PDB file of C-alpha atoms in Angstrom:
ATOM      1  CA  MET S   1      40.909  85.641 121.062  1.00 48.00           C
ATOM      2  CA  LYS S   2      42.342  84.099 124.231  1.00 46.00           C
ATOM      3  CA  ILE S   3      43.596  81.104 122.220  1.00 46.00           C
ATOM      4  CA  LEU S   4      45.206  83.440 119.691  1.00 42.00           C
ATOM      5  CA  LYS S   5      47.015  85.320 122.487  1.00 46.00           C
ATOM      6  CA  THR S   6      48.237  82.031 123.923  1.00 45.00           C
ATOM      7  CA  LEU S   7      49.582  80.979 120.531  1.00 42.00           C
ATOM      8  CA  LEU S   8      51.324  84.313 120.075  1.00 43.00           C
ATOM      9  CA  VAL S   9      52.948  84.091 123.525  1.00 43.00           C
ATOM     10  CA  THR S  10      54.049  80.500 122.894  1.00 45.00           C
ATOM     11  CA  THR S  11      55.441  81.420 119.483  1.00 43.00           C
ATOM     12  CA  GLY S  12      57.276  84.341 121.034  1.00 45.00           C
ATOM     13  CA  LEU S  13      58.824  82.111 123.673  1.00 42.00           C
ATOM     14  CA  LEU S  14      59.932  79.610 121.052  1.00 41.00           C
ATOM     15  CA  PHE S  15      61.412  82.400 118.960  1.00 36.00           C
ATOM     16  CA  SER S  16      63.219  83.726 122.020  1.00 35.00           C
ATOM     17  CA  VAL S  17      64.685  80.291 122.821  1.00 36.00           C
ATOM     18  CA  ASN S  18      65.791  79.788 119.203  1.00 36.00           C
ATOM     19  CA  THR S  19      67.316  83.239 119.110  1.00 32.00           C
ATOM     20  CA  PHE S  20      69.617  82.560 122.052  1.00 37.00           C
ATOM     21  CA  ALA S  21      70.292  78.818 121.677  1.00 46.00           C
ATOM     22  CA  ALA S  22      73.585  78.152 119.923  1.00 67.00           C
ATOM     23  CA  SER S  23      73.836  75.578 117.175  1.00 84.00           C
ATOM     24  CA  ALA S  24      76.814  73.579 115.956  1.00 87.00           C
ATOM     25  CA  PRO S  25      79.534  75.800 114.483  1.00 93.00           C
ATOM     26  CA  ASP S  26      79.806  75.821 110.682  1.00 89.00           C
ATOM     27  CA  ARG S  27      83.516  75.029 110.849  1.00 95.00           C
ATOM     28  CA  THR S  28      85.343  73.303 113.676  1.00 97.00           C
ATOM     29  CA  GLU S  29      89.036  73.226 114.490  1.00 98.00           C
ATOM     30  CA  CYS S  30      91.148  71.623 117.177  1.00 98.00           C
ATOM     31  CA  ILE S  31      94.528  73.180 117.913  1.00 98.00           C
ATOM     32  CA  ALA S  32      97.265  70.791 119.065  1.00 97.00           C
ATOM     33  CA  PRO S  33      99.952  72.959 120.738  1.00 95.00           C
ATOM     34  CA  ALA S  34     102.892  70.818 119.558  1.00 91.00           C
ATOM     35  CA  LYS S  35     104.192  68.988 116.512  1.00 89.00           C
ATOM     36  CA  PRO S  36     102.347  65.883 115.234  1.00 91.00           C
ATOM     37  CA  GLY S  37     102.669  62.592 117.044  1.00 85.00           C
ATOM     38  CA  GLY S  38     102.411  63.532 120.708  1.00 84.00           C
ATOM     39  CA  GLY S  39      99.712  63.709 123.353  1.00 87.00           C
ATOM     40  CA  PHE S  40      98.108  66.925 122.096  1.00 93.00           C
ATOM     41  CA  ASP S  41      97.783  65.363 118.653  1.00 94.00           C
ATOM     42  CA  LEU S  42      96.011  62.260 119.978  1.00 93.00           C
ATOM     43  CA  THR S  43      93.698  64.435 122.103  1.00 95.00           C
ATOM     44  CA  CYS S  44      92.583  66.393 119.038  1.00 97.00           C
ATOM     45  CA  LYS S  45      92.216  63.209 116.972  1.00 97.00           C
ATOM     46  CA  LEU S  46      90.000  61.734 119.688  1.00 97.00           C
ATOM     47  CA  ALA S  47      87.613  64.684 119.353  1.00 98.00           C
ATOM     48  CA  GLN S  48      87.917  64.811 115.562  1.00 97.00           C
ATOM     49  CA  VAL S  49      86.942  61.175 115.019  1.00 97.00           C
ATOM     50  CA  SER S  50      84.303  60.719 117.721  1.00 97.00           C
ATOM     51  CA  LEU S  51      82.473  64.009 117.040  1.00 97.00           C
ATOM     52  CA  LEU S  52      82.063  63.046 113.387  1.00 96.00           C
ATOM     53  CA  GLU S  53      81.164  59.416 114.082  1.00 96.00           C
ATOM     54  CA  THR S  54      78.385  60.466 116.457  1.00 96.00           C
ATOM     55  CA  LYS S  55      77.199  63.148 113.987  1.00 95.00           C
ATOM     56  CA  ALA S  56      77.651  65.905 116.564  1.00 95.00           C
ATOM     57  CA  ILE S  57      79.246  67.821 113.672  1.00 94.00           C
ATOM     58  CA  ASN S  58      78.469  67.496 109.982  1.00 90.00           C
ATOM     59  CA  SER S  59      81.941  67.852 108.460  1.00 93.00           C
ATOM     60  CA  PRO S  60      85.387  66.740 109.644  1.00 94.00           C
ATOM     61  CA  MET S  61      87.104  68.827 112.300  1.00 97.00           C
ATOM     62  CA  ARG S  62      90.368  70.391 111.189  1.00 97.00           C
ATOM     63  CA  VAL S  63      93.438  69.658 113.333  1.00 98.00           C
ATOM     64  CA  THR S  64      96.031  72.446 113.384  1.00 97.00           C
ATOM     65  CA  PHE S  65      99.478  72.108 114.935  1.00 97.00           C
ATOM     66  CA  MET S  66     100.788  75.159 116.779  1.00 96.00           C
ATOM     67  CA  PRO S  67     104.070  74.210 118.516  1.00 93.00           C
ATOM     68  CA  GLY S  68     106.042  76.523 120.736  1.00 88.00           C
ATOM     69  CA  GLY S  69     106.750  76.798 124.429  1.00 82.00           C
ATOM     70  CA  VAL S  70     104.988  73.488 125.121  1.00 76.00           C
ATOM     71  CA  GLY S  71     101.593  75.155 124.797  1.00 89.00           C
ATOM     72  CA  ALA S  72     102.545  78.772 125.445  1.00 93.00           C
ATOM     73  CA  VAL S  73     102.372  79.900 121.804  1.00 96.00           C
ATOM     74  CA  ALA S  74      98.878  78.455 121.326  1.00 97.00           C
ATOM     75  CA  TYR S  75      97.649  79.877 124.651  1.00 97.00           C
ATOM     76  CA  ASN S  76      98.862  83.360 123.810  1.00 97.00           C
ATOM     77  CA  ALA S  77      97.507  83.205 120.247  1.00 97.00           C
ATOM     78  CA  ILE S  78      94.053  82.154 121.419  1.00 97.00           C
ATOM     79  CA  VAL S  79      93.783  84.797 124.130  1.00 97.00           C
ATOM     80  CA  ALA S  80      95.330  87.717 122.243  1.00 96.00           C
ATOM     81  CA  GLN S  81      94.600  87.061 118.566  1.00 96.00           C
ATOM     82  CA  ARG S  82      91.686  84.624 118.331  1.00 97.00           C
ATOM     83  CA  PRO S  83      89.577  85.267 121.445  1.00 97.00           C
ATOM     84  CA  ALA S  84      86.101  84.652 120.019  1.00 97.00           C
ATOM     85  CA  GLU S  85      86.055  81.653 117.656  1.00 97.00           C
ATOM     86  CA  PRO S  86      83.074  79.449 118.551  1.00 96.00           C
ATOM     87  CA  GLY S  87      84.284  76.540 116.421  1.00 97.00           C
ATOM     88  CA  THR S  88      87.806  76.324 117.870  1.00 98.00           C
ATOM     89  CA  ILE S  89      88.906  74.175 120.795  1.00 98.00           C
ATOM     90  CA  VAL S  90      92.472  73.757 122.073  1.00 98.00           C
ATOM     91  CA  ALA S  91      94.009  70.609 123.570  1.00 98.00           C
ATOM     92  CA  PHE S  92      95.629  70.813 126.995  1.00 96.00           C
ATOM     93  CA  SER S  93      97.144  68.376 129.453  1.00 92.00           C
ATOM     94  CA  GLY S  94      98.336  68.304 133.029  1.00 91.00           C
ATOM     95  CA  GLY S  95     101.611  69.618 131.626  1.00 87.00           C
ATOM     96  CA  SER S  96      99.835  72.754 130.421  1.00 92.00           C
ATOM     97  CA  LEU S  97      98.551  73.327 133.950  1.00 94.00           C
ATOM     98  CA  LEU S  98     102.021  72.780 135.399  1.00 92.00           C
ATOM     99  CA  ASN S  99     103.446  75.422 133.049  1.00 89.00           C
ATOM    100  CA  LEU S 100     100.655  77.815 133.978  1.00 93.00           C
ATOM    101  CA  ALA S 101     101.484  77.239 137.648  1.00 93.00           C
ATOM    102  CA  GLN S 102     105.047  78.384 136.963  1.00 92.00           C
ATOM    103  CA  GLY S 103     104.067  81.457 134.948  1.00 92.00           C
ATOM    104  CA  LYS S 104     105.465  80.022 131.703  1.00 90.00           C
ATOM    105  CA  PHE S 105     102.614  81.281 129.540  1.00 92.00           C
ATOM    106  CA  GLY S 106     103.723  84.892 129.662  1.00 91.00           C
ATOM    107  CA  ARG S 107     101.312  87.479 130.972  1.00 93.00           C
ATOM    108  CA  TYR S 108      98.336  85.120 130.791  1.00 95.00           C
ATOM    109  CA  ASN S 109      97.165  82.820 133.570  1.00 95.00           C
ATOM    110  CA  VAL S 110      94.560  80.193 134.384  1.00 96.00           C
ATOM    111  CA  ASN S 111      91.750  82.790 134.338  1.00 96.00           C
ATOM    112  CA  ASP S 112      92.277  83.849 130.713  1.00 97.00           C
ATOM    113  CA  VAL S 113      90.526  80.975 128.880  1.00 98.00           C
ATOM    114  CA  ARG S 114      87.338  78.970 129.300  1.00 98.00           C
ATOM    115  CA  TRP S 115      88.060  75.417 130.479  1.00 98.00           C
ATOM    116  CA  LEU S 116      85.775  73.152 128.496  1.00 98.00           C
ATOM    117  CA  ALA S 117      86.137  69.395 128.947  1.00 98.00           C
ATOM    118  CA  GLY S 118      88.365  66.699 130.362  1.00 98.00           C
ATOM    119  CA  VAL S 119      88.122  63.695 128.027  1.00 97.00           C
ATOM    120  CA  GLY S 120      90.540  61.157 129.448  1.00 96.00           C
ATOM    121  CA  THR S 121      93.444  60.517 131.725  1.00 94.00           C
ATOM    122  CA  ASP S 122      96.846  59.217 130.797  1.00 90.00           C
ATOM    123  CA  TYR S 123      99.784  58.151 132.972  1.00 94.00           C
ATOM    124  CA  GLY S 124     103.440  59.032 132.927  1.00 94.00           C
ATOM    125  CA  MET S 125     105.971  56.359 132.038  1.00 96.00           C
ATOM    126  CA  ILE S 126     109.663  55.816 131.383  1.00 96.00           C
ATOM    127  CA  ALA S 127     110.817  53.999 128.243  1.00 97.00           C
ATOM    128  CA  VAL S 128     113.934  52.861 126.386  1.00 97.00           C
ATOM    129  CA  ARG S 129     114.604  51.331 122.976  1.00 96.00           C
ATOM    130  CA  GLN S 130     113.776  47.653 122.615  1.00 95.00           C
ATOM    131  CA  ASP S 131     117.477  46.833 122.233  1.00 95.00           C
ATOM    132  CA  SER S 132     118.503  48.852 125.302  1.00 96.00           C
ATOM    133  CA  PRO S 133     120.637  47.107 127.958  1.00 96.00           C
ATOM    134  CA  TYR S 134     118.154  48.355 130.584  1.00 96.00           C
ATOM    135  CA  LYS S 135     115.589  45.595 131.036  1.00 96.00           C
ATOM    136  CA  THR S 136     114.006  46.912 134.247  1.00 96.00           C
ATOM    137  CA  LEU S 137     113.648  50.207 136.030  1.00 97.00           C
ATOM    138  CA  LYS S 138     116.163  48.985 138.608  1.00 95.00           C
ATOM    139  CA  ASP S 139     118.740  48.381 135.837  1.00 96.00           C
ATOM    140  CA  LEU S 140     118.353  51.997 134.757  1.00 96.00           C
ATOM    141  CA  ILE S 141     118.477  53.370 138.301  1.00 95.00           C
ATOM    142  CA  ASN S 142     121.649  51.409 139.136  1.00 94.00           C
ATOM    143  CA  VAL S 143     123.557  52.953 136.217  1.00 93.00           C
ATOM    144  CA  PHE S 144     121.988  56.348 136.877  1.00 94.00           C
ATOM    145  CA  GLN S 145     123.187  56.262 140.478  1.00 93.00           C
ATOM    146  CA  SER S 146     126.719  55.153 139.619  1.00 92.00           C
ATOM    147  CA  ASN S 147     127.240  57.743 136.890  1.00 88.00           C
ATOM    148  CA  PRO S 148     124.368  60.159 136.103  1.00 90.00           C
ATOM    149  CA  ALA S 149     126.283  61.669 133.161  1.00 87.00           C
ATOM    150  CA  ASN S 150     126.145  58.360 131.268  1.00 89.00           C
ATOM    151  CA  ILE S 151     122.408  58.580 130.642  1.00 95.00           C
ATOM    152  CA  VAL S 152     120.671  61.172 128.471  1.00 96.00           C
ATOM    153  CA  PHE S 153     116.968  61.623 129.185  1.00 97.00           C
ATOM    154  CA  GLY S 154     114.680  63.280 126.659  1.00 95.00           C
ATOM    155  CA  ALA S 155     111.076  64.453 126.725  1.00 93.00           C
ATOM    156  CA  GLY S 156     108.611  66.881 125.218  1.00 85.00           C
ATOM    157  CA  ALA S 157     108.978  69.515 127.896  1.00 78.00           C
ATOM    158  CA  SER S 158     111.507  72.092 129.005  1.00 82.00           C
ATOM    159  CA  ILE S 159     113.078  72.110 132.469  1.00 86.00           C
ATOM    160  CA  GLY S 160     110.251  72.478 134.945  1.00 87.00           C
ATOM    161  CA  GLY S 161     107.712  71.012 132.527  1.00 86.00           C
ATOM    162  CA  GLN S 162     105.611  67.939 133.190  1.00 87.00           C
ATOM    163  CA  ASP S 163     107.911  65.374 131.578  1.00 89.00           C
ATOM    164  CA  TRP S 164     110.947  66.966 133.224  1.00 91.00           C
ATOM    165  CA  MET S 165     109.110  66.857 136.553  1.00 92.00           C
ATOM    166  CA  LYS S 166     108.435  63.132 136.139  1.00 92.00           C
ATOM    167  CA  THR S 167     112.122  62.594 135.381  1.00 92.00           C
ATOM    168  CA  ALA S 168     113.087  64.755 138.348  1.00 92.00           C
ATOM    169  CA  LEU S 169     110.927  62.639 140.653  1.00 92.00           C
ATOM    170  CA  LEU S 170     112.755  59.561 139.367  1.00 92.00           C
ATOM    171  CA  ALA S 171     116.108  61.242 140.056  1.00 93.00           C
ATOM    172  CA  LYS S 172     114.914  62.173 143.517  1.00 91.00           C
ATOM    173  CA  GLU S 173     113.950  58.555 144.191  1.00 90.00           C
ATOM    174  CA  ALA S 174     117.467  57.569 143.100  1.00 90.00           C
ATOM    175  CA  GLY S 175     119.032  60.110 145.457  1.00 93.00           C
ATOM    176  CA  ILE S 176     120.334  62.315 142.626  1.00 93.00           C
ATOM    177  CA  ASP S 177     119.982  66.087 142.320  1.00 91.00           C
ATOM    178  CA  PRO S 178     117.488  66.524 139.420  1.00 91.00           C
ATOM    179  CA  HIS S 179     119.365  69.593 138.224  1.00 87.00           C
ATOM    180  CA  LYS S 180     122.467  67.474 137.585  1.00 87.00           C
ATOM    181  CA  MET S 181     120.872  64.930 135.251  1.00 92.00           C
ATOM    182  CA  ARG S 182     121.419  65.160 131.498  1.00 94.00           C
ATOM    183  CA  TYR S 183     118.122  66.184 129.963  1.00 95.00           C
ATOM    184  CA  VAL S 184     117.164  67.202 126.403  1.00 95.00           C
ATOM    185  CA  ALA S 185     113.905  69.099 125.829  1.00 92.00           C
ATOM    186  CA  PHE S 186     111.947  68.502 122.617  1.00 89.00           C
ATOM    187  CA  GLU S 187     108.863  70.191 121.205  1.00 80.00           C
ATOM    188  CA  GLY S 188     106.369  67.459 121.983  1.00 81.00           C
ATOM    189  CA  GLY S 189     106.425  63.755 122.759  1.00 86.00           C
ATOM    190  CA  GLY S 190     106.459  62.712 119.108  1.00 86.00           C
ATOM    191  CA  GLU S 191     109.763  64.477 118.507  1.00 90.00           C
ATOM    192  CA  ALA S 192     111.277  62.974 121.658  1.00 92.00           C
ATOM    193  CA  LEU S 193     110.222  59.462 120.630  1.00 93.00           C
ATOM    194  CA  THR S 194     111.851  59.962 117.234  1.00 93.00           C
ATOM    195  CA  ALA S 195     115.054  60.945 119.032  1.00 96.00           C
ATOM    196  CA  LEU S 196     114.849  57.786 121.162  1.00 96.00           C
ATOM    197  CA  LEU S 197     114.400  55.557 118.117  1.00 95.00           C
ATOM    198  CA  GLY S 198     117.321  57.331 116.458  1.00 95.00           C
ATOM    199  CA  ASN S 199     119.450  56.636 119.545  1.00 94.00           C
ATOM    200  CA  HIS S 200     120.047  60.340 120.163  1.00 96.00           C
ATOM    201  CA  ILE S 201     118.794  59.890 123.721  1.00 97.00           C
ATOM    202  CA  GLN S 202     118.827  56.755 125.888  1.00 96.00           C
ATOM    203  CA  VAL S 203     115.648  57.242 127.915  1.00 97.00           C
ATOM    204  CA  PHE S 204     112.277  58.794 127.057  1.00 96.00           C
ATOM    205  CA  SER S 205     110.098  60.298 129.787  1.00 94.00           C
ATOM    206  CA  GLY S 206     106.556  60.694 128.511  1.00 92.00           C
ATOM    207  CA  ASP S 207     103.012  59.374 128.698  1.00 89.00           C
ATOM    208  CA  ILE S 208     101.829  55.835 128.137  1.00 90.00           C
ATOM    209  CA  SER S 209      99.420  56.867 125.343  1.00 85.00           C
ATOM    210  CA  GLU S 210     102.336  58.316 123.363  1.00 84.00           C
ATOM    211  CA  ALA S 211     104.161  55.000 123.590  1.00 86.00           C
ATOM    212  CA  LEU S 212     101.181  52.794 122.714  1.00 84.00           C
ATOM    213  CA  PRO S 213     101.658  52.783 118.887  1.00 85.00           C
ATOM    214  CA  TYR S 214     105.307  51.761 119.325  1.00 88.00           C
ATOM    215  CA  LEU S 215     104.621  48.925 121.749  1.00 84.00           C
ATOM    216  CA  THR S 216     102.791  46.871 119.147  1.00 79.00           C
ATOM    217  CA  SER S 217     105.747  47.163 116.769  1.00 82.00           C
ATOM    218  CA  ASP S 218     108.329  46.136 119.410  1.00 84.00           C
ATOM    219  CA  LYS S 219     110.343  49.320 118.956  1.00 91.00           C
ATOM    220  CA  ILE S 220     110.451  50.454 122.576  1.00 95.00           C
ATOM    221  CA  ARG S 221     110.312  48.944 126.047  1.00 96.00           C
ATOM    222  CA  VAL S 222     108.374  50.691 128.806  1.00 96.00           C
ATOM    223  CA  LEU S 223     110.245  50.124 132.060  1.00 97.00           C
ATOM    224  CA  ALA S 224     107.514  51.501 134.306  1.00 97.00           C
ATOM    225  CA  VAL S 225     104.162  53.231 134.257  1.00 97.00           C
ATOM    226  CA  TYR S 226     103.449  55.884 136.884  1.00 96.00           C
ATOM    227  CA  ALA S 227     100.065  54.572 137.998  1.00 95.00           C
ATOM    228  CA  ASP S 228      98.807  53.326 141.366  1.00 93.00           C
ATOM    229  CA  LYS S 229      98.290  49.849 139.948  1.00 93.00           C
ATOM    230  CA  ARG S 230      98.836  48.022 136.678  1.00 94.00           C
ATOM    231  CA  LEU S 231      96.714  49.171 133.764  1.00 92.00           C
ATOM    232  CA  ASP S 232      94.362  46.930 131.794  1.00 87.00           C
ATOM    233  CA  GLY S 233      94.392  45.347 128.355  1.00 82.00           C
ATOM    234  CA  VAL S 234      97.555  45.484 126.244  1.00 83.00           C
ATOM    235  CA  LEU S 235      99.257  47.493 129.000  1.00 89.00           C
ATOM    236  CA  ALA S 236      98.724  44.854 131.705  1.00 92.00           C
ATOM    237  CA  ASP S 237     102.268  43.463 131.396  1.00 93.00           C
ATOM    238  CA  ILE S 238     103.925  46.807 132.124  1.00 95.00           C
ATOM    239  CA  PRO S 239     104.980  47.062 135.793  1.00 97.00           C
ATOM    240  CA  THR S 240     104.342  50.189 137.821  1.00 97.00           C
ATOM    241  CA  ALA S 241     107.176  52.174 139.364  1.00 97.00           C
ATOM    242  CA  LYS S 242     105.604  51.549 142.767  1.00 96.00           C
ATOM    243  CA  GLU S 243     105.781  47.765 142.498  1.00 96.00           C
ATOM    244  CA  GLN S 244     109.469  48.122 141.637  1.00 95.00           C
ATOM    245  CA  GLY S 245     110.122  50.117 144.790  1.00 94.00           C
ATOM    246  CA  TYR S 246     109.891  53.684 143.496  1.00 94.00           C
ATOM    247  CA  ASP S 247     106.985  55.759 144.777  1.00 92.00           C
ATOM    248  CA  ILE S 248     106.074  57.721 141.642  1.00 94.00           C
ATOM    249  CA  VAL S 249     102.463  58.206 140.542  1.00 93.00           C
ATOM    250  CA  TRP S 250     101.658  60.750 137.825  1.00 93.00           C
ATOM    251  CA  PRO S 251      98.204  60.839 136.192  1.00 91.00           C
ATOM    252  CA  VAL S 252      97.861  63.124 133.161  1.00 90.00           C
ATOM    253  CA  ILE S 253      94.513  64.728 132.419  1.00 94.00           C
ATOM    254  CA  ARG S 254      93.779  65.470 128.768  1.00 95.00           C
ATOM    255  CA  GLY S 255      91.116  67.861 127.580  1.00 98.00           C
ATOM    256  CA  PHE S 256      90.201  71.119 125.893  1.00 98.00           C
ATOM    257  CA  TYR S 257      89.795  74.819 126.576  1.00 98.00           C
ATOM    258  CA  MET S 258      88.156  77.583 124.556  1.00 98.00           C
ATOM    259  CA  GLU S 259      88.677  81.235 123.811  1.00 97.00           C
ATOM    260  CA  PRO S 260      87.818  83.786 126.512  1.00 97.00           C
ATOM    261  CA  LYS S 261      85.257  85.766 124.482  1.00 97.00           C
ATOM    262  CA  VAL S 262      83.027  83.065 123.031  1.00 97.00           C
ATOM    263  CA  SER S 263      79.464  83.613 124.170  1.00 96.00           C
ATOM    264  CA  ASP S 264      77.945  81.644 127.033  1.00 97.00           C
ATOM    265  CA  GLU S 265      75.584  79.996 124.539  1.00 96.00           C
ATOM    266  CA  GLN S 266      78.426  78.918 122.237  1.00 96.00           C
ATOM    267  CA  TYR S 267      80.456  77.614 125.172  1.00 98.00           C
ATOM    268  CA  GLN S 268      77.425  75.746 126.543  1.00 97.00           C
ATOM    269  CA  TRP S 269      76.879  74.043 123.177  1.00 97.00           C
ATOM    270  CA  TRP S 270      80.329  72.488 123.477  1.00 98.00           C
ATOM    271  CA  VAL S 271      79.787  71.542 127.149  1.00 98.00           C
ATOM    272  CA  ASP S 272      76.490  69.811 126.297  1.00 97.00           C
ATOM    273  CA  THR S 273      78.045  68.151 123.262  1.00 97.00           C
ATOM    274  CA  PHE S 274      80.923  66.676 125.264  1.00 98.00           C
ATOM    275  CA  ASN S 275      78.561  65.562 128.042  1.00 98.00           C
ATOM    276  CA  LYS S 276      76.587  63.556 125.456  1.00 97.00           C
ATOM    277  CA  LEU S 277      79.664  62.441 123.529  1.00 97.00           C
ATOM    278  CA  GLN S 278      81.368  60.873 126.536  1.00 97.00           C
ATOM    279  CA  GLN S 279      78.442  58.499 127.063  1.00 97.00           C
ATOM    280  CA  THR S 280      78.569  57.052 123.544  1.00 97.00           C
ATOM    281  CA  ASP S 281      80.158  53.749 122.583  1.00 97.00           C
ATOM    282  CA  GLU S 282      81.951  55.462 119.695  1.00 96.00           C
ATOM    283  CA  PHE S 283      83.763  57.861 122.021  1.00 98.00           C
ATOM    284  CA  LYS S 284      84.645  55.161 124.551  1.00 96.00           C
ATOM    285  CA  LYS S 285      86.110  53.015 121.769  1.00 96.00           C
ATOM    286  CA  GLN S 286      88.214  55.897 120.400  1.00 96.00           C
ATOM    287  CA  ARG S 287      89.415  56.811 123.897  1.00 95.00           C
ATOM    288  CA  GLU S 288      90.513  53.230 124.543  1.00 90.00           C
ATOM    289  CA  LEU S 289      92.318  53.020 121.183  1.00 89.00           C
ATOM    290  CA  ARG S 290      94.420  56.006 122.277  1.00 88.00           C
ATOM    291  CA  GLY S 291      95.411  54.461 125.589  1.00 83.00           C
ATOM    292  CA  LEU S 292      93.323  56.866 127.663  1.00 91.00           C
ATOM    293  CA  PHE S 293      91.241  56.075 130.707  1.00 91.00           C
ATOM    294  CA  GLU S 294      87.909  57.572 131.729  1.00 93.00           C
ATOM    295  CA  PHE S 295      87.916  61.163 132.979  1.00 94.00           C
ATOM    296  CA  ASN S 296      84.595  62.865 132.246  1.00 96.00           C
ATOM    297  CA  MET S 297      84.481  66.433 133.498  1.00 97.00           C
ATOM    298  CA  THR S 298      83.080  69.558 131.855  1.00 98.00           C
ATOM    299  CA  GLY S 299      82.129  73.183 132.464  1.00 98.00           C
ATOM    300  CA  LYS S 300      82.335  74.585 135.981  1.00 97.00           C
ATOM    301  CA  GLU S 301      83.374  71.254 137.497  1.00 98.00           C
ATOM    302  CA  LEU S 302      86.415  71.168 135.225  1.00 98.00           C
ATOM    303  CA  ASP S 303      87.144  74.846 135.889  1.00 97.00           C
ATOM    304  CA  ASP S 304      87.246  74.158 139.642  1.00 97.00           C
ATOM    305  CA  TYR S 305      89.457  71.096 139.105  1.00 96.00           C
ATOM    306  CA  VAL S 306      91.916  73.028 136.921  1.00 97.00           C
ATOM    307  CA  ARG S 307      92.312  75.818 139.458  1.00 97.00           C
ATOM    308  CA  LYS S 308      92.951  73.322 142.242  1.00 96.00           C
ATOM    309  CA  GLN S 309      95.540  71.478 140.143  1.00 94.00           C
ATOM    310  CA  VAL S 310      97.362  74.680 139.239  1.00 95.00           C
ATOM    311  CA  THR S 311      97.644  75.538 142.938  1.00 95.00           C
ATOM    312  CA  GLN S 312      99.020  72.062 143.753  1.00 92.00           C
ATOM    313  CA  TYR S 313     101.484  72.162 140.867  1.00 93.00           C
ATOM    314  CA  HIS S 314     102.697  75.564 142.033  1.00 93.00           C
ATOM    315  CA  GLU S 315     103.570  74.110 145.432  1.00 93.00           C
ATOM    316  CA  MET S 316     105.387  71.172 143.783  1.00 89.00           C
ATOM    317  CA  ALA S 317     107.356  73.527 141.539  1.00 90.00           C
ATOM    318  CA  LYS S 318     108.368  75.533 144.586  1.00 90.00           C
ATOM    319  CA  SER S 319     109.787  72.378 146.171  1.00 88.00           C
ATOM    320  CA  PHE S 320     112.132  72.022 143.183  1.00 87.00           C
ATOM    321  CA  GLY S 321     113.088  75.699 143.271  1.00 87.00           C
ATOM    322  CA  LEU S 322     111.179  76.437 140.074  1.00 86.00           C
ATOM    323  CA  ALA S 323     108.593  78.871 141.407  1.00 82.00           C
ATOM    324  CA  LYS S 324     108.296  81.493 144.103  1.00 80.00           C
TER     325      LYS S 324
END
């Protein structure tokens, strides 16, 4: 009788665990808050490919593009219209956090989603067409200083956004009022790169991962990467802004958030999945192919990091007169 009671208790505990433990969602989707070809796209593709290769999910993840407001449309849609979809994750970057810091996501703020995982870090860079007369960052700065109106910068961010901010820091280093530079905002880095190749703009301010596919085809020239030191591999020949005399460093976190009303169990399934995923060779290979560097952070640790970054970005925006 005692053995039977023990078995019943054990079975009950197992049933209780199985009742509350979340399993992989039947359908998965990654929302890229921009048009195809930019950093949000590559972030979703990183998850799409590596999750399937490691068999964390059984069928391919759908990638959906939701451009608008450099992330604002997707943020608002997830919070207001799709707040409890356990299979949906949304790509974000440091630029998303910068926009949040300036109140650009409407009535929603950093507290309105669940920050899930940081999966890599990117770096800002400045690039021109391969046939551009600007061979070095100094060449560009010299012309920029002599006549700012002669150069049209373009990027996948509106004024005050991450790519604008990187361009503004460059202008500041050149002694030019950032608000007086000619700047064209596009909906995502892919669109801005197309404009550069079409010679509609002269300079592209973006992220090194966005430029990586074009480097191998000799279509663009990266004048500088905004890292502390030179990067590795195929990027080793690209000089930093710092080594050329301009003190600009801009790392770009890339990761995912989830809807505010998914259950703790559903959210934890994704946290555990990314914790395991980031240790696999398949994920590391896919991350490297996309020009990203290691940045493994999930759950509460990421939530704390995001809040700290938003506070720092708010102070930076204030220094440019873009926030109160």
